[in-house]
JSON list of C-alpha atoms in Angstrom, two decimals:
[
{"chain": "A", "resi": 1, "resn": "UNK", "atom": "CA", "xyz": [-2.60, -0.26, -25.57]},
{"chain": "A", "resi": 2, "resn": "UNK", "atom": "CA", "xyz": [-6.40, 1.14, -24.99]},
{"chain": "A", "resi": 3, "resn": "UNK", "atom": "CA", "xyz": [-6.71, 4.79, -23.83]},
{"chain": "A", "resi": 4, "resn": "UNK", "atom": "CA", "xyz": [-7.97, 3.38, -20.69]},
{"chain": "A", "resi": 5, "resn": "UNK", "atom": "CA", "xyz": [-4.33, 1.77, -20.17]},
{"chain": "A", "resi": 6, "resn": "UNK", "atom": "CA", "xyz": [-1.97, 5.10, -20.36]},
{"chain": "A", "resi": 7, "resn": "UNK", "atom": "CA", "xyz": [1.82, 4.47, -20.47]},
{"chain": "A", "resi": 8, "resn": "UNK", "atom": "CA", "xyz": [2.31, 6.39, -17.15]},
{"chain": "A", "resi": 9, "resn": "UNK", "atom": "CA", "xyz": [0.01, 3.86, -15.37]},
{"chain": "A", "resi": 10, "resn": "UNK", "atom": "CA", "xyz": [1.57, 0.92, -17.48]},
{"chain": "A", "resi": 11, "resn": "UNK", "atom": "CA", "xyz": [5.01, 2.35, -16.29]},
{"chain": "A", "resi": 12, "resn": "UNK", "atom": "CA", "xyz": [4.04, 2.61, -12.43]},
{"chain": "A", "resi": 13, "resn": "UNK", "atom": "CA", "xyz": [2.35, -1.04, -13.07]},
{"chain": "A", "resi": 14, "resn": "UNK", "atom": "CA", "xyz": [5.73, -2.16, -14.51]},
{"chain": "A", "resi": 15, "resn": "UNK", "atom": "CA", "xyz": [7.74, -0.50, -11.31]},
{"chain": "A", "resi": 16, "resn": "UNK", "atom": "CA", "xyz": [5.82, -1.86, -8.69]},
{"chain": "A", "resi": 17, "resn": "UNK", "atom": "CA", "xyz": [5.69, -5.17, -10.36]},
{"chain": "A", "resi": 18, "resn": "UNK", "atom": "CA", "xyz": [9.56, -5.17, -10.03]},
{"chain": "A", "resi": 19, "resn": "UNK", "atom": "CA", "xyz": [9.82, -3.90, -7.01]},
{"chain": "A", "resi": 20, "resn": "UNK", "atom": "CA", "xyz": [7.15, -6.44, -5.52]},
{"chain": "A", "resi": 21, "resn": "UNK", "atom": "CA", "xyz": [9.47, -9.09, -7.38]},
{"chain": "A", "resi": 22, "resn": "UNK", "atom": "CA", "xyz": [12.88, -7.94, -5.48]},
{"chain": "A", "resi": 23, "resn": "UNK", "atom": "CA", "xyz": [11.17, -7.63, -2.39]},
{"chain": "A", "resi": 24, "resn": "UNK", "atom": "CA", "xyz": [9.93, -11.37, -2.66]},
{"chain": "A", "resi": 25, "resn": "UNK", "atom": "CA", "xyz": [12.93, -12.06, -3.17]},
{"chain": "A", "resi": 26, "resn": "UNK", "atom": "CA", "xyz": [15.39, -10.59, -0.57]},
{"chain": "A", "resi": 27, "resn": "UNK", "atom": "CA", "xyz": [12.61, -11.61, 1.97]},
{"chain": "A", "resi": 28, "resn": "UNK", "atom": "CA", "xyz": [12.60, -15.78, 0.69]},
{"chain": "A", "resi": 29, "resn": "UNK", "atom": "CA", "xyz": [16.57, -15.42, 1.05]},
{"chain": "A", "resi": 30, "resn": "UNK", "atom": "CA", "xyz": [16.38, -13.85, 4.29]},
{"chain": "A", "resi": 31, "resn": "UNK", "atom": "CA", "xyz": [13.82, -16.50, 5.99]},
{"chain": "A", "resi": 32, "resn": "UNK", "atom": "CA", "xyz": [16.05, -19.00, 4.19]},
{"chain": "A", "resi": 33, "resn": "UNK", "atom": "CA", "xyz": [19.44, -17.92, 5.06]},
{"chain": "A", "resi": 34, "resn": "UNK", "atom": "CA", "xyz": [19.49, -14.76, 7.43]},
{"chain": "A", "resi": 35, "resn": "UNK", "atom": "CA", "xyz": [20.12, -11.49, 6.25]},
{"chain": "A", "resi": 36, "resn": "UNK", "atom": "CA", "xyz": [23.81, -12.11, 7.21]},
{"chain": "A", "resi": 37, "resn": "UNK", "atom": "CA", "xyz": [24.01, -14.48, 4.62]},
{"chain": "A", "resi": 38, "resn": "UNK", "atom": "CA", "xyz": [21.91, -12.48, 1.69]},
{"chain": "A", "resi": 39, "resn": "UNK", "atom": "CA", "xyz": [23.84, -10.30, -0.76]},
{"chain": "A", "resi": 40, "resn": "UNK", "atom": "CA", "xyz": [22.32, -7.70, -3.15]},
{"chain": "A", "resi": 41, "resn": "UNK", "atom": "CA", "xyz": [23.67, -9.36, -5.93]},
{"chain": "A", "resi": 42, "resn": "UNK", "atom": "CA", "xyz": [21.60, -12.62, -5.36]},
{"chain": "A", "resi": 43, "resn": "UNK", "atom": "CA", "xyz": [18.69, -10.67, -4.69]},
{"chain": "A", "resi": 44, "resn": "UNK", "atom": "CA", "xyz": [18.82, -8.61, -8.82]},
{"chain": "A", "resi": 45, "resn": "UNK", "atom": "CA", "xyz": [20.49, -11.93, -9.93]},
{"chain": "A", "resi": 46, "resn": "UNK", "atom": "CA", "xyz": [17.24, -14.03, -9.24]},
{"chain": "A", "resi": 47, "resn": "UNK", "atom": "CA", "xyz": [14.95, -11.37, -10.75]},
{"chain": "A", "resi": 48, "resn": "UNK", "atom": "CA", "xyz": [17.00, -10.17, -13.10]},
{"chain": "A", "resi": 49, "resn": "UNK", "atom": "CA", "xyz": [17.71, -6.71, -12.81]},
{"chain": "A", "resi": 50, "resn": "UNK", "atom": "CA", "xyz": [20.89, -4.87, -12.25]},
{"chain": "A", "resi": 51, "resn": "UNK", "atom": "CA", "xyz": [22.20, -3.44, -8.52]},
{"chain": "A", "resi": 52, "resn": "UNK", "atom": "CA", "xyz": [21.49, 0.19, -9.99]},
{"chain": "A", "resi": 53, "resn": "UNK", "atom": "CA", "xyz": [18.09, -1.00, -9.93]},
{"chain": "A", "resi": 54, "resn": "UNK", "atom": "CA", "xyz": [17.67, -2.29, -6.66]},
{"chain": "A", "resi": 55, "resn": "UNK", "atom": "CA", "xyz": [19.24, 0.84, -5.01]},
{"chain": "A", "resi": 56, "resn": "UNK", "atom": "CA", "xyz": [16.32, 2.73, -7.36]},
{"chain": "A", "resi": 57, "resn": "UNK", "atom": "CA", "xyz": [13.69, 1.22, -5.07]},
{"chain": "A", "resi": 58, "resn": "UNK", "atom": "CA", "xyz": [15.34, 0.27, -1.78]},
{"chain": "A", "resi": 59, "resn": "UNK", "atom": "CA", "xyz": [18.15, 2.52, 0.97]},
{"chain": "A", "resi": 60, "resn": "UNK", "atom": "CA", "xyz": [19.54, -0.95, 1.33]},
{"chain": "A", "resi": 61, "resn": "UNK", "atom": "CA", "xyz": [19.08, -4.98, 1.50]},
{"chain": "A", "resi": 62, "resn": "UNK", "atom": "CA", "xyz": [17.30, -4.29, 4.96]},
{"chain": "A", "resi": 63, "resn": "UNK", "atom": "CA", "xyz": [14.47, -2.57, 4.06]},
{"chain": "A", "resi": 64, "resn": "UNK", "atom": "CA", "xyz": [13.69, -4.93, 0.90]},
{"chain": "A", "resi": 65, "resn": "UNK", "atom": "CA", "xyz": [12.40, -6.81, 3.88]},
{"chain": "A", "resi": 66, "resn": "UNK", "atom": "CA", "xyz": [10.67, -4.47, 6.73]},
{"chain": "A", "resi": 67, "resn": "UNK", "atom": "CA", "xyz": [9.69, -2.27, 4.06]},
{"chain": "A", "resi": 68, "resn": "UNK", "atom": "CA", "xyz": [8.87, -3.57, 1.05]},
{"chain": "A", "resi": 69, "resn": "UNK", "atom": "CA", "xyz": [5.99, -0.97, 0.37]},
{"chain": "A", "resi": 70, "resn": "UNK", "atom": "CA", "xyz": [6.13, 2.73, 0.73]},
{"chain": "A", "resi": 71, "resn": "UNK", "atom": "CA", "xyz": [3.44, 3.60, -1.14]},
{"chain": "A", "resi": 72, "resn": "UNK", "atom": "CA", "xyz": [0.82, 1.56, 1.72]},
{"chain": "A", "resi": 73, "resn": "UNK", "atom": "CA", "xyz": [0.63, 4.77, 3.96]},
{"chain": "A", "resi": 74, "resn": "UNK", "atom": "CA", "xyz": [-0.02, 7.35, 1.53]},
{"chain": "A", "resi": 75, "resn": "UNK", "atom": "CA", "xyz": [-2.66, 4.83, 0.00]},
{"chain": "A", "resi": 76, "resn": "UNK", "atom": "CA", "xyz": [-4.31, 4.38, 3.65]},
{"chain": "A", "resi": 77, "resn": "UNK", "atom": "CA", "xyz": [-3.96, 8.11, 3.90]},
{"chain": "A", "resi": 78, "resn": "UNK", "atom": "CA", "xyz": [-6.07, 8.95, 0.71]},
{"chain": "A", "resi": 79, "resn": "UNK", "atom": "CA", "xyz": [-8.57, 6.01, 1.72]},
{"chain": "A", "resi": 80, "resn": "UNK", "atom": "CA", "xyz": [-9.58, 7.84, 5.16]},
{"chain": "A", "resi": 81, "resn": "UNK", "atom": "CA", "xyz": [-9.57, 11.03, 3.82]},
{"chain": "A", "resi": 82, "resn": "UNK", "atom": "CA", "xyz": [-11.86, 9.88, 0.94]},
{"chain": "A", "resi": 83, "resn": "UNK", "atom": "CA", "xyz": [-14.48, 8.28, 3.38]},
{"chain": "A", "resi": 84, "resn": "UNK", "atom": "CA", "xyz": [-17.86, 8.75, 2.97]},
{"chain": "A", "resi": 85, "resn": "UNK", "atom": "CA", "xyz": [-18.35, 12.27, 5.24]},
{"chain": "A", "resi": 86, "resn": "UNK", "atom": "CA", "xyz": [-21.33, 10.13, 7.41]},
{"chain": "A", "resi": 87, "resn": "UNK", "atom": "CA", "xyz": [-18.27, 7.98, 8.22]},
{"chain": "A", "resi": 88, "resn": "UNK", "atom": "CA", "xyz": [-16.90, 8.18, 12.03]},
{"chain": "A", "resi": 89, "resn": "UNK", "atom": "CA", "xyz": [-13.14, 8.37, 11.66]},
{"chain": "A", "resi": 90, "resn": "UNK", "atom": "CA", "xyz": [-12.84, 4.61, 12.94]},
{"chain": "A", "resi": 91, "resn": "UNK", "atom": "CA", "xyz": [-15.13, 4.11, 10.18]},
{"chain": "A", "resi": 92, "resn": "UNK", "atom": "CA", "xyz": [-13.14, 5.54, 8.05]},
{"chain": "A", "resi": 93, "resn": "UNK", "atom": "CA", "xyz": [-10.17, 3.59, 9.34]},
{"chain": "A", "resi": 94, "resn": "UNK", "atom": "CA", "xyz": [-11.21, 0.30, 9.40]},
{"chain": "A", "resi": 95, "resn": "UNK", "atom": "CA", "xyz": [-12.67, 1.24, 5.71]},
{"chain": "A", "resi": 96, "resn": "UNK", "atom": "CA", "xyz": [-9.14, 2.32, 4.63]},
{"chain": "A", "resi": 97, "resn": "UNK", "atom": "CA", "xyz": [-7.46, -0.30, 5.94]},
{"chain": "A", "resi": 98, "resn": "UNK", "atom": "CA", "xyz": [-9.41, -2.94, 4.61]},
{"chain": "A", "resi": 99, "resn": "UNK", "atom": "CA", "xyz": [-8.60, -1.53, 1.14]},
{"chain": "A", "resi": 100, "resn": "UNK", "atom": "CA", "xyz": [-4.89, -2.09, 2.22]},
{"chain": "A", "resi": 101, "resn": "UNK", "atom": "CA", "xyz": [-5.60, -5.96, 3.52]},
{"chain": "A", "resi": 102, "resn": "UNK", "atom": "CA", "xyz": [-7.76, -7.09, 0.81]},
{"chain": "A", "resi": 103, "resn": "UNK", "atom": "CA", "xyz": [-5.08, -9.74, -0.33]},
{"chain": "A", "resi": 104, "resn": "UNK", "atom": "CA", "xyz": [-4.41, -10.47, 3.15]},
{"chain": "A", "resi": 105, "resn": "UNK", "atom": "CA", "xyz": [-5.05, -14.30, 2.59]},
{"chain": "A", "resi": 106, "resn": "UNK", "atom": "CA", "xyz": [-3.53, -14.15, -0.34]},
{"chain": "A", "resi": 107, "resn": "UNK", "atom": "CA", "xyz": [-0.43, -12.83, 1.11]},
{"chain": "A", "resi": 108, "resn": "UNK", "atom": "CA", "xyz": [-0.32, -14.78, 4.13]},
{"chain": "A", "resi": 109, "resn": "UNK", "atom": "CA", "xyz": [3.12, -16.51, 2.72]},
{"chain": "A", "resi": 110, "resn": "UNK", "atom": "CA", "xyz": [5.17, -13.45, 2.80]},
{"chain": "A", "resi": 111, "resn": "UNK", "atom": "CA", "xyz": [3.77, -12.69, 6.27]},
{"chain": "A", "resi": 112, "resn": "UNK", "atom": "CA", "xyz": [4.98, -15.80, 7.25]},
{"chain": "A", "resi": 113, "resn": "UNK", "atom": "CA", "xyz": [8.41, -15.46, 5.87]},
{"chain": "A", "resi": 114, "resn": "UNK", "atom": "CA", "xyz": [8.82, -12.19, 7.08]},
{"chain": "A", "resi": 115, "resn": "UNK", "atom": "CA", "xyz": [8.49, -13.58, 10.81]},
{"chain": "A", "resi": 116, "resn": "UNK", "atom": "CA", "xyz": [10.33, -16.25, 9.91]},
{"chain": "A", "resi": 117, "resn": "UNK", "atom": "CA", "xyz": [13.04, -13.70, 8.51]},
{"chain": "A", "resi": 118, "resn": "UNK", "atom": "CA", "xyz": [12.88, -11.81, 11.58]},
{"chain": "A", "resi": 119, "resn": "UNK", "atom": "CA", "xyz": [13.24, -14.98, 13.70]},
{"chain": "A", "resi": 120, "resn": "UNK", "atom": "CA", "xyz": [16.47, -16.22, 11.95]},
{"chain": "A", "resi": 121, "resn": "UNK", "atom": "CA", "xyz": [18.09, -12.45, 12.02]},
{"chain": "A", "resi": 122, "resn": "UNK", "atom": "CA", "xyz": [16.89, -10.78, 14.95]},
{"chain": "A", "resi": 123, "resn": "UNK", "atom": "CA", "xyz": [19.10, -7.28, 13.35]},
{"chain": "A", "resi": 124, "resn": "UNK", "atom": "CA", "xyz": [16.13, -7.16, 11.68]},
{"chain": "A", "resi": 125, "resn": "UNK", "atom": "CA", "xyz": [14.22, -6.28, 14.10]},
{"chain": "A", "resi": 126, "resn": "UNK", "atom": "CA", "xyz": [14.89, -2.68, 14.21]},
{"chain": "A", "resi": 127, "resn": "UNK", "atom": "CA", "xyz": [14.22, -1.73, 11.05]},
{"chain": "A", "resi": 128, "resn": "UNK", "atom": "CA", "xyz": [11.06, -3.49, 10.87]},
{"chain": "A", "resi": 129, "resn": "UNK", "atom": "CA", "xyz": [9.60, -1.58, 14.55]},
{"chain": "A", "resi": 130, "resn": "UNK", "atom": "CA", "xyz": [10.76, 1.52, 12.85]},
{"chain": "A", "resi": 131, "resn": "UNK", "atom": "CA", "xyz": [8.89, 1.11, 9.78]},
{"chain": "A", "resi": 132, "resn": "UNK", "atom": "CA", "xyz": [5.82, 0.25, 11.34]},
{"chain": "A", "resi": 133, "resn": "UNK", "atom": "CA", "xyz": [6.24, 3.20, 13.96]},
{"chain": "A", "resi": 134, "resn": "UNK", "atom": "CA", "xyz": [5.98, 5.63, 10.82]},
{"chain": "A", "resi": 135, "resn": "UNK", "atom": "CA", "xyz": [2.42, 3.72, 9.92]},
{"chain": "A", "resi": 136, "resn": "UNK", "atom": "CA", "xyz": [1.39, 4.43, 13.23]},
{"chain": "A", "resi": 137, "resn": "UNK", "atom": "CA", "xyz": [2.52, 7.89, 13.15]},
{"chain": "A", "resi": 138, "resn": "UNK", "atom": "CA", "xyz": [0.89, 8.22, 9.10]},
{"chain": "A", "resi": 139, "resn": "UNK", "atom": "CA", "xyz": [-2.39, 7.20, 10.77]},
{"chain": "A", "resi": 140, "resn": "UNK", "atom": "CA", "xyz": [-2.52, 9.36, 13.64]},
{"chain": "A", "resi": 141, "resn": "UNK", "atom": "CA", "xyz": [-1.74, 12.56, 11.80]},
{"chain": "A", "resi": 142, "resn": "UNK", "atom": "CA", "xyz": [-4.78, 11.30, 9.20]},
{"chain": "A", "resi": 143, "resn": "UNK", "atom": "CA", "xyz": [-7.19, 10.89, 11.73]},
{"chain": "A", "resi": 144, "resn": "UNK", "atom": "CA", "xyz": [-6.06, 14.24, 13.47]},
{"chain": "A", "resi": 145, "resn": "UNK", "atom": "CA", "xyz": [-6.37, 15.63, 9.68]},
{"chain": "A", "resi": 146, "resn": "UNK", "atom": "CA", "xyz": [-10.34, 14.19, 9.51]},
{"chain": "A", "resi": 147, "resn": "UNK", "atom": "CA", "xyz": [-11.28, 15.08, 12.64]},
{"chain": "A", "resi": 148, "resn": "UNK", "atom": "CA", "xyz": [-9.69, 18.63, 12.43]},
{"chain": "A", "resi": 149, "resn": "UNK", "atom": "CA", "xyz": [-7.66, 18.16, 15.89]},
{"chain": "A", "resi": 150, "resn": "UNK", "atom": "CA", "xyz": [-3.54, 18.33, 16.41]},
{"chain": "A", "resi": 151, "resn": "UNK", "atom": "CA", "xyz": [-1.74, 15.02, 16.35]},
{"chain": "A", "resi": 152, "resn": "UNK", "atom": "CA", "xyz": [0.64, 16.21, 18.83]},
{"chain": "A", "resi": 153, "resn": "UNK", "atom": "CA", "xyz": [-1.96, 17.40, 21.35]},
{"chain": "A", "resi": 154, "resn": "UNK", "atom": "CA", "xyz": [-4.85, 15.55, 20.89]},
{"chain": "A", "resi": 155, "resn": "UNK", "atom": "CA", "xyz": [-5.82, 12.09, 22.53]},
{"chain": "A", "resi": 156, "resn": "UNK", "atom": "CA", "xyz": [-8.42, 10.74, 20.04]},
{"chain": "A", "resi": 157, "resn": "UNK", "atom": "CA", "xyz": [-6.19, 10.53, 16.65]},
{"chain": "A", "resi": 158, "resn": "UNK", "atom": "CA", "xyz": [-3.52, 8.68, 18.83]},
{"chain": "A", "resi": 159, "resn": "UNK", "atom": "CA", "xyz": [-5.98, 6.27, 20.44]},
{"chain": "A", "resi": 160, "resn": "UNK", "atom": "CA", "xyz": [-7.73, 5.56, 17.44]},
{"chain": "A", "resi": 161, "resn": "UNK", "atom": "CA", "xyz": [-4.74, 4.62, 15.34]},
{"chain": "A", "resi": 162, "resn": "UNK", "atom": "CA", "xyz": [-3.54, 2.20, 17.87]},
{"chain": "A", "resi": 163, "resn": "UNK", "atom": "CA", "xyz": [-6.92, 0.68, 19.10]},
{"chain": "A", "resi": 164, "resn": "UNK", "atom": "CA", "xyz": [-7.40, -0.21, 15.09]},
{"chain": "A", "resi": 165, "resn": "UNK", "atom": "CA", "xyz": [-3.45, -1.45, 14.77]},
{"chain": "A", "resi": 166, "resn": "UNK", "atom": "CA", "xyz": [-4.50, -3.78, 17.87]},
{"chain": "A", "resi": 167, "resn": "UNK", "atom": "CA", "xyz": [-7.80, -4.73, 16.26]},
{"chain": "A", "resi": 168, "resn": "UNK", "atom": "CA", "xyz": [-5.88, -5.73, 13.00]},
{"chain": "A", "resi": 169, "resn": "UNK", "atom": "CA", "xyz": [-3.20, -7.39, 14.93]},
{"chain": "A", "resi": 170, "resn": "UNK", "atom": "CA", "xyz": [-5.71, -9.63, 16.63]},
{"chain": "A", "resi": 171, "resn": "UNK", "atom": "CA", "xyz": [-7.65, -10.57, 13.62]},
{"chain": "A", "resi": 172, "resn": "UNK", "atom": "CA", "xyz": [-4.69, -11.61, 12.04]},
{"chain": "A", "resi": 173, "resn": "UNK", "atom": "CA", "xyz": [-3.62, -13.40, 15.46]},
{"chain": "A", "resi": 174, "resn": "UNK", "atom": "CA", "xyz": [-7.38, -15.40, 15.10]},
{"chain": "A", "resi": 175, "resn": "UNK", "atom": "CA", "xyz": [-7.30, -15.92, 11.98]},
{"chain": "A", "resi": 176, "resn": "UNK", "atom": "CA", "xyz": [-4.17, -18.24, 12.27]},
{"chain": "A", "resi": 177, "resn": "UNK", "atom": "CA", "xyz": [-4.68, -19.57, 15.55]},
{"chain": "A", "resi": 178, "resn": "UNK", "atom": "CA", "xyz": [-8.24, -20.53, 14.42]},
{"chain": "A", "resi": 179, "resn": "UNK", "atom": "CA", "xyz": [-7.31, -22.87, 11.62]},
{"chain": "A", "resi": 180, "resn": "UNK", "atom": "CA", "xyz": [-7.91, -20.07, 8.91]},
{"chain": "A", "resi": 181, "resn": "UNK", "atom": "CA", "xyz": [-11.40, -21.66, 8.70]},
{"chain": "A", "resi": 182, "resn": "UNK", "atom": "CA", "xyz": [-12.98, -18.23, 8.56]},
{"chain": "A", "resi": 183, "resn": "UNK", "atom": "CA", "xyz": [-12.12, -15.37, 6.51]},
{"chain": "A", "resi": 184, "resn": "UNK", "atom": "CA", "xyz": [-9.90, -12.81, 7.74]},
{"chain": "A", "resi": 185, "resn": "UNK", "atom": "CA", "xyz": [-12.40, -10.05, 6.24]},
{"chain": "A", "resi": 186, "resn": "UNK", "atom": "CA", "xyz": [-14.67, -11.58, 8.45]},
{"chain": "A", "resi": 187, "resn": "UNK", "atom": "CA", "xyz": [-12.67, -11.53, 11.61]},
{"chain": "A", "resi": 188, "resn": "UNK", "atom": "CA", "xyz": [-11.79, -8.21, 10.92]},
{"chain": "A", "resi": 189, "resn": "UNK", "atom": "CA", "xyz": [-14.86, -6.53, 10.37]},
{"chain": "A", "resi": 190, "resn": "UNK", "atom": "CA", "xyz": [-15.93, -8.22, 13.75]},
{"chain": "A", "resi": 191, "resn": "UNK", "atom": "CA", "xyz": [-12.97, -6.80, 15.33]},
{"chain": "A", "resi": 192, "resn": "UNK", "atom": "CA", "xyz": [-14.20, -3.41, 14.37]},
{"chain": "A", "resi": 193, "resn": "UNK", "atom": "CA", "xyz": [-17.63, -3.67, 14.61]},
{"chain": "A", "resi": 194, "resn": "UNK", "atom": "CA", "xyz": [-16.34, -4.63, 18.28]},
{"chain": "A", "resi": 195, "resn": "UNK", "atom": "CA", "xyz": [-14.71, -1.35, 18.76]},
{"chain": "A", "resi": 196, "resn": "UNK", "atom": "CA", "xyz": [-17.31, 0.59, 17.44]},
{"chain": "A", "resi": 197, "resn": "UNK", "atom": "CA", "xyz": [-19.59, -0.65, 20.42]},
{"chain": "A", "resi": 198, "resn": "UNK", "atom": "CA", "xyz": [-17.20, 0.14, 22.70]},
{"chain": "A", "resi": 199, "resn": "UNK", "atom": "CA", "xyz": [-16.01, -3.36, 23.40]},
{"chain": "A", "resi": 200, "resn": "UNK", "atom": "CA", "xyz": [-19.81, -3.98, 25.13]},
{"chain": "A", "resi": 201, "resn": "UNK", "atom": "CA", "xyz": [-20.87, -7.69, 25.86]}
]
């Protein structure tokens, strides 16, 4: 092990590597079978952990599958607050989020099965608005943080974080529908650069 490779980031490297592994699979099962159908067992049998070990990452079989990451707000949190000062916050958003969707392609499978999840066990559904209604609500009190305002009383944080949730959204939306011919990056940053011009033709 080089002293550029400390245990404690080998460790986290070694928990999110099994946590991305049980997540996997409880959502696979899921789109496969329904969540009705998926037992925790399965799930730690096919990776090869225990039960004790699932329960140390995830409240239950559920959120294995609408929320497989908890770390991605805090992480888009510390990107916009460590934007470049010159930054506008949407600049800062769209920079932070970008960090978050850099595998996007990559991952396009496990968005897939998580709609298709979702589609076979509409329960689901719930949990899965709920998890990304505490995104939204990470990003608006970030913004409200960077531009010194209160996310409770203040328009701008609130508009911003859903104007760039829509702007991702349709990327994502064009990206597919297009034949995936272009890259999603590219999309994207047109999205934004969109918004930053106020939507102008």
């Amino acid at each position: 092990m080089s002293s550029d490779d400390p245990p404690s980031g080998l460790r986290e490297r070694k928990k999110r590597a099994t946590r991305d592994a049980l997540a996997d699979a409880a959502l696979r099962y899921a789109a496969e079978r329904g969540i009705e159908n998926v037992t925790v067992e399965a799930v730690t049998d096919e990776v090869g952990v225990s039960v004790r070990t699932f329960f140390n990452y995830f409240a239950c079989l559920e959120d294995a599958v609408t929320r497989p990451d908890r770390g991605c707000a805090e992480r888009s949190r510390q990107a916009v607050l460590d934007a470049p000062g010159e930054l506008s916050a949407l600049g800062a958003l769209s920079e932070g989020l970008a960090q978050e969707l850099a595998d996007f392609e990559e991952d396009q499978e496990r968005w897939e099965l998580r709609m298709a999840a979702l589609t076979k066990s509409p329960s689901l559904l719930p949990g899965f608005l709920a998890a990304q209604g505490a995104d939204e609500r990470a990003l608006v009190a970030v913004l409200a943080e960077r531009l010194g305002q209160d996310p409770d009383s203040d328009l701008a944080p609130r508009l911003l974080a859903h104007v760039a949730i829509a702007a991702v959204r349709a990327s994502a939306e064009l990206w597919v529908a297009s034949g995936r011919k272009r890259p999603f990056q590219s999309i994207y940053r047109e999205a934004f650069a969109s918004l930053a011009a106020g939507l102008d033709d």
